[in-house]
Tab-separated table of N, CA and C in Angstrom:
chain	number	residue	atom	x	y	z
A	533	MET	N	0.846	-1.196	0.000
A	533	MET	CA	0.000	0.000	0.000
A	533	MET	C	0.878	1.243	0.000
A	534	LYS	N	0.522	2.162	-0.871
A	534	LYS	CA	1.316	3.385	-0.990
A	534	LYS	C	0.477	4.587	-0.605
A	535	ARG	N	1.092	5.497	0.107
A	535	ARG	CA	0.443	6.778	0.399
A	535	ARG	C	1.238	7.866	-0.296
A	536	THR	N	0.533	8.807	-0.879
A	536	THR	CA	1.196	9.925	-1.533
A	536	THR	C	0.877	11.202	-0.763
A	537	PHE	N	1.921	11.904	-0.417
A	537	PHE	CA	1.760	13.166	0.293
A	537	PHE	C	2.272	14.302	-0.577
A	538	GLN	N	1.604	15.430	-0.507
A	538	GLN	CA	2.123	16.630	-1.141
A	538	GLN	C	2.443	17.633	-0.045
A	539	ILE	N	3.675	18.101	-0.048
A	539	ILE	CA	4.130	19.022	0.984
A	539	ILE	C	4.483	20.347	0.318
A	540	TYR	N	4.032	21.419	0.927
A	540	TYR	CA	4.334	22.750	0.428
A	540	TYR	C	5.640	23.192	1.057
A	541	ARG	N	6.672	23.348	0.218
A	541	ARG	CA	8.010	23.617	0.720
A	541	ARG	C	8.435	25.022	0.323
A	542	TYR	N	9.145	25.678	1.227
A	542	TYR	CA	9.754	26.956	0.875
A	542	TYR	C	11.018	27.156	1.692
A	543	ASP	N	12.139	27.256	1.006
A	543	ASP	CA	13.417	27.515	1.661
A	543	ASP	C	14.026	28.755	1.021
A	544	PRO	N	13.874	29.900	1.649
A	544	PRO	CA	14.309	31.163	1.027
A	544	PRO	C	15.803	31.191	0.717
A	545	ASP	N	16.588	30.381	1.407
A	545	ASP	CA	18.029	30.373	1.140
A	545	ASP	C	18.351	29.695	-0.193
A	546	LYS	N	17.551	28.675	-0.554
A	546	LYS	CA	17.868	27.888	-1.744
A	546	LYS	C	16.849	28.067	-2.864
A	547	ASP	N	15.595	28.303	-2.488
A	547	ASP	CA	14.525	28.306	-3.481
A	547	ASP	C	14.079	29.727	-3.777
A	548	ALA	N	13.905	29.999	-5.053
A	548	ALA	CA	13.439	31.317	-5.448
A	548	ALA	C	11.974	31.500	-5.082
A	549	LYS	N	11.215	30.401	-5.149
A	549	LYS	CA	9.792	30.470	-4.827
A	549	LYS	C	9.339	29.155	-4.219
A	550	PRO	N	8.223	29.168	-3.515
A	550	PRO	CA	7.704	27.930	-2.923
A	550	PRO	C	7.342	26.909	-4.000
A	551	TYR	N	7.341	25.648	-3.613
A	551	TYR	CA	6.989	24.592	-4.561
A	551	TYR	C	6.323	23.446	-3.814
A	552	MET	N	5.630	22.619	-4.591
A	552	MET	CA	4.999	21.442	-4.015
A	552	MET	C	5.938	20.258	-4.181
A	553	GLN	N	6.154	19.541	-3.091
A	553	GLN	CA	6.968	18.326	-3.146
A	553	GLN	C	6.067	17.128	-2.926
A	554	THR	N	6.157	16.159	-3.820
A	554	THR	CA	5.350	14.949	-3.707
A	554	THR	C	6.211	13.826	-3.149
A	555	ILE	N	5.709	13.161	-2.124
A	555	ILE	CA	6.428	12.077	-1.471
A	555	ILE	C	5.552	10.833	-1.489
A	556	GLU	N	6.156	9.710	-1.871
A	556	GLU	CA	5.438	8.439	-1.809
A	556	GLU	C	6.032	7.595	-0.699
A	557	ILE	N	5.183	7.041	0.133
A	557	ILE	CA	5.632	6.236	1.260
A	557	ILE	C	4.965	4.873	1.194
A	558	GLU	N	5.779	3.834	1.335
A	558	GLU	CA	5.237	2.475	1.407
A	558	GLU	C	4.819	2.191	2.838
A	559	LEU	N	3.582	1.728	3.000
A	559	LEU	CA	3.108	1.404	4.338
A	559	LEU	C	3.082	-0.106	4.506
């Protein structure tokens, strides 16, 4: 079973703008 998460990421030191990060986790 897989769960997919979308995380809203923003790192002003490295990223010019916020972005969505998709993570898949095996449960």
